[in-house]
Amino acid sequence: IIFFIGCIAETNRAPFDLAEAESELVSGFMTEHSAAIFVFFFLAEYASIVLICIFTSILFLGGYLTLDFEKNILDSLNIYYDETSISNLNIAIIIFQGLLFSLSLGLKSCFLIFVFIWVRASFPRIRFDQLMSYCWTILLPIIIAFVILIPCIVSQISLLPTNNYLI
């Protein structure tokens, strides 16, 4: 959640769009640009949203992984992949898996884009002093606590591979 809040703030979306306030201005700081240049700025803003949503879905939602839906579909059709031979059926299975993986990543990214738009429509714009207070008094201590706490928990549970026999 903290990463997603940071992503919304990084893309200057409401409630963190302090550089421009579209309700008070025509188009914020891009008022003096003509149509083509404005379109490029607008496309770059939304392209950054799409890129951040793709990165978020890869890092936190498993990326292209589909919980083995493709195996269930292929098993229900009695189609099995043979790794030793190259045939039209194997190529079709590989293409099917690629399309399914692409669809999975696309759906996860579209869901995150929907959440971006939903957050913009749901929350009011905050003032600059409220944003600084929120970041310095709430987010930063939580992040520092996570940076200290999570490695301690992982080392106590012994999830990290260590070379204890060298000591």
Short mmCIF file of C-alpha atoms in Angstrom, two decimals:
data_model
loop_
_atom_site.label_atom_id
_atom_site.label_comp_id
_atom_site.label_asym_id
_atom_site.label_seq_id
_atom_site.Cartn_x
_atom_site.Cartn_y
_atom_site.Cartn_z
CA ILE A 1 0.00 0.00 0.00
CA ILE A 2 2.86 2.36 0.78
CA PHE A 3 4.42 1.63 -2.61
CA PHE A 4 1.13 2.34 -4.36
CA ILE A 5 0.70 5.63 -2.46
CA GLY A 6 4.20 6.57 -3.57
CA CYS A 7 3.35 5.67 -7.16
CA ILE A 8 0.28 7.90 -7.09
CA ALA A 9 2.36 10.74 -5.68
CA GLU A 10 5.09 10.15 -8.28
CA THR A 11 2.67 10.42 -11.19
CA ASN A 12 1.18 13.66 -9.78
CA ARG A 13 -2.35 12.32 -9.66
CA ALA A 14 -5.02 13.60 -7.32
CA PRO A 15 -4.87 13.83 -4.30
CA PHE A 16 -1.13 14.52 -4.72
CA ASP A 17 -1.25 16.81 -7.80
CA LEU A 18 0.19 19.89 -6.18
CA ALA A 19 1.79 21.24 -9.37
CA GLU A 20 -1.58 21.83 -10.98
CA ALA A 21 -5.14 22.00 -9.83
CA GLU A 22 -7.36 21.24 -12.81
CA SER A 23 -10.50 22.49 -11.10
CA GLU A 24 -9.04 25.98 -10.66
CA LEU A 25 -7.07 26.29 -13.90
CA VAL A 26 -7.78 25.43 -17.52
CA SER A 27 -5.03 22.86 -17.73
CA GLY A 28 -2.63 23.80 -15.00
CA PHE A 29 0.90 24.61 -15.98
CA MET A 30 0.30 23.38 -19.56
CA THR A 31 -2.07 26.24 -20.46
CA GLU A 32 0.42 27.96 -22.75
CA HIS A 33 1.06 24.88 -24.93
CA SER A 34 -0.72 24.31 -28.22
CA ALA A 35 -2.70 21.20 -29.10
CA ALA A 36 0.08 18.87 -30.30
CA ILE A 37 2.48 19.63 -27.46
CA PHE A 38 -0.36 19.34 -24.94
CA VAL A 39 -1.27 15.93 -26.36
CA PHE A 40 2.31 14.73 -25.95
CA PHE A 41 2.41 15.89 -22.32
CA PHE A 42 -0.95 14.27 -21.68
CA LEU A 43 0.11 10.98 -23.30
CA ALA A 44 3.38 10.99 -21.35
CA GLU A 45 1.45 11.41 -18.10
CA TYR A 46 -0.81 8.47 -18.82
CA ALA A 47 2.05 6.37 -20.22
CA SER A 48 3.84 6.79 -16.89
CA ILE A 49 0.69 5.56 -15.13
CA VAL A 50 0.55 2.48 -17.37
CA LEU A 51 4.26 1.78 -16.88
CA ILE A 52 4.05 2.09 -13.10
CA CYS A 53 1.00 -0.20 -13.04
CA ILE A 54 2.86 -2.80 -15.12
CA PHE A 55 5.85 -2.61 -12.75
CA THR A 56 3.55 -2.90 -9.73
CA SER A 57 1.79 -5.94 -11.17
CA ILE A 58 5.14 -7.58 -11.94
CA LEU A 59 6.63 -6.84 -8.51
CA PHE A 60 3.64 -7.47 -6.25
CA LEU A 61 0.93 -9.37 -8.15
CA GLY A 62 3.01 -12.10 -9.76
CA GLY A 63 3.34 -10.53 -13.21
CA TYR A 64 2.31 -12.99 -15.89
CA LEU A 65 1.63 -15.92 -13.56
CA THR A 66 -1.88 -17.34 -13.88
CA LEU A 67 -2.20 -19.84 -11.00
CA ASP A 68 -1.84 -22.75 -13.47
CA PHE A 69 -5.07 -21.98 -15.34
CA GLU A 70 -3.39 -22.97 -18.61
CA LYS A 71 -2.59 -26.45 -17.23
CA ASN A 72 -6.22 -26.90 -16.14
CA ILE A 73 -7.48 -25.83 -19.56
CA LEU A 74 -5.02 -28.04 -21.43
CA ASP A 75 -5.74 -31.00 -19.13
CA SER A 76 -9.48 -30.60 -19.68
CA LEU A 77 -8.88 -30.73 -23.43
CA ASN A 78 -6.56 -33.78 -23.01
CA ILE A 79 -3.66 -31.90 -24.61
CA TYR A 80 -0.21 -32.57 -23.24
CA TYR A 81 3.05 -30.77 -23.95
CA ASP A 82 5.91 -32.94 -25.18
CA GLU A 83 9.30 -31.32 -24.56
CA THR A 84 11.22 -33.79 -26.71
CA SER A 85 9.62 -33.08 -30.07
CA ILE A 86 8.71 -30.05 -32.10
CA SER A 87 5.27 -30.28 -33.61
CA ASN A 88 2.42 -27.99 -34.55
CA LEU A 89 0.61 -28.94 -31.34
CA ASN A 90 3.59 -27.94 -29.17
CA ILE A 91 3.89 -24.63 -31.00
CA ALA A 92 0.17 -24.03 -30.53
CA ILE A 93 0.50 -24.76 -26.81
CA ILE A 94 3.42 -22.33 -26.50
CA ILE A 95 1.45 -19.64 -28.34
CA PHE A 96 -1.59 -20.32 -26.13
CA GLN A 97 0.51 -20.02 -22.98
CA GLY A 98 2.08 -16.78 -24.24
CA LEU A 99 -1.33 -15.29 -24.98
CA LEU A 100 -2.64 -16.38 -21.59
CA PHE A 101 0.39 -14.92 -19.79
CA SER A 102 0.01 -11.64 -21.71
CA LEU A 103 -3.69 -11.54 -20.89
CA SER A 104 -2.92 -12.15 -17.21
CA LEU A 105 -0.39 -9.31 -17.03
CA GLY A 106 -2.75 -7.04 -18.97
CA LEU A 107 -5.70 -7.75 -16.68
CA LYS A 108 -3.64 -7.14 -13.55
CA SER A 109 -2.31 -3.89 -14.99
CA CYS A 110 -5.81 -2.78 -16.07
CA PHE A 111 -7.06 -3.43 -12.54
CA LEU A 112 -4.30 -1.23 -11.12
CA ILE A 113 -5.06 1.50 -13.68
CA PHE A 114 -8.69 1.29 -12.56
CA VAL A 115 -7.54 1.73 -8.95
CA PHE A 116 -5.50 4.80 -10.02
CA ILE A 117 -8.61 6.37 -11.56
CA TRP A 118 -10.73 5.29 -8.60
CA VAL A 119 -8.39 6.96 -6.11
CA ARG A 120 -8.44 10.14 -8.16
CA ALA A 121 -12.23 10.21 -8.14
CA SER A 122 -12.60 9.23 -4.47
CA PHE A 123 -10.20 11.41 -2.50
CA PRO A 124 -10.06 15.20 -2.36
CA ARG A 125 -6.91 17.14 -3.10
CA ILE A 126 -4.80 17.74 -0.01
CA ARG A 127 -2.88 20.88 0.86
CA PHE A 128 0.88 21.02 0.68
CA ASP A 129 1.35 21.23 4.44
CA GLN A 130 -0.93 18.22 4.96
CA LEU A 131 1.05 16.23 2.39
CA MET A 132 4.37 17.05 4.04
CA SER A 133 2.99 16.21 7.47
CA TYR A 134 1.60 12.90 6.20
CA CYS A 135 4.85 11.92 4.50
CA TRP A 136 7.16 12.93 7.36
CA THR A 137 5.09 11.79 10.34
CA ILE A 138 3.31 8.72 8.99
CA LEU A 139 4.89 7.22 5.87
CA LEU A 140 8.57 7.74 6.67
CA PRO A 141 8.45 6.13 10.16
CA ILE A 142 6.49 3.17 8.77
CA ILE A 143 9.02 2.67 5.97
CA ILE A 144 11.98 2.92 8.37
CA ALA A 145 10.27 0.45 10.70
CA PHE A 146 9.78 -1.97 7.80
CA VAL A 147 13.42 -1.59 6.75
CA ILE A 148 14.51 -2.55 10.27
CA LEU A 149 11.76 -5.02 11.19
CA ILE A 150 11.53 -7.23 8.10
CA PRO A 151 15.25 -8.20 7.97
CA CYS A 152 15.12 -8.97 11.70
CA ILE A 153 12.10 -11.23 11.25
CA VAL A 154 13.61 -12.95 8.23
CA SER A 155 16.90 -13.56 10.04
CA GLN A 156 15.12 -14.92 13.13
CA ILE A 157 13.01 -17.29 11.09
CA SER A 158 16.17 -18.28 9.18
CA LEU A 159 14.71 -17.82 5.75
CA LEU A 160 17.92 -16.36 4.40
CA PRO A 161 20.54 -18.81 3.23
CA THR A 162 23.60 -18.39 5.41
CA ASN A 163 27.04 -19.92 5.51
CA ASN A 164 27.12 -20.84 9.18
CA TYR A 165 29.59 -23.65 8.61
CA LEU A 166 32.24 -21.07 7.64
CA ILE A 167 32.04 -19.37 11.03
#
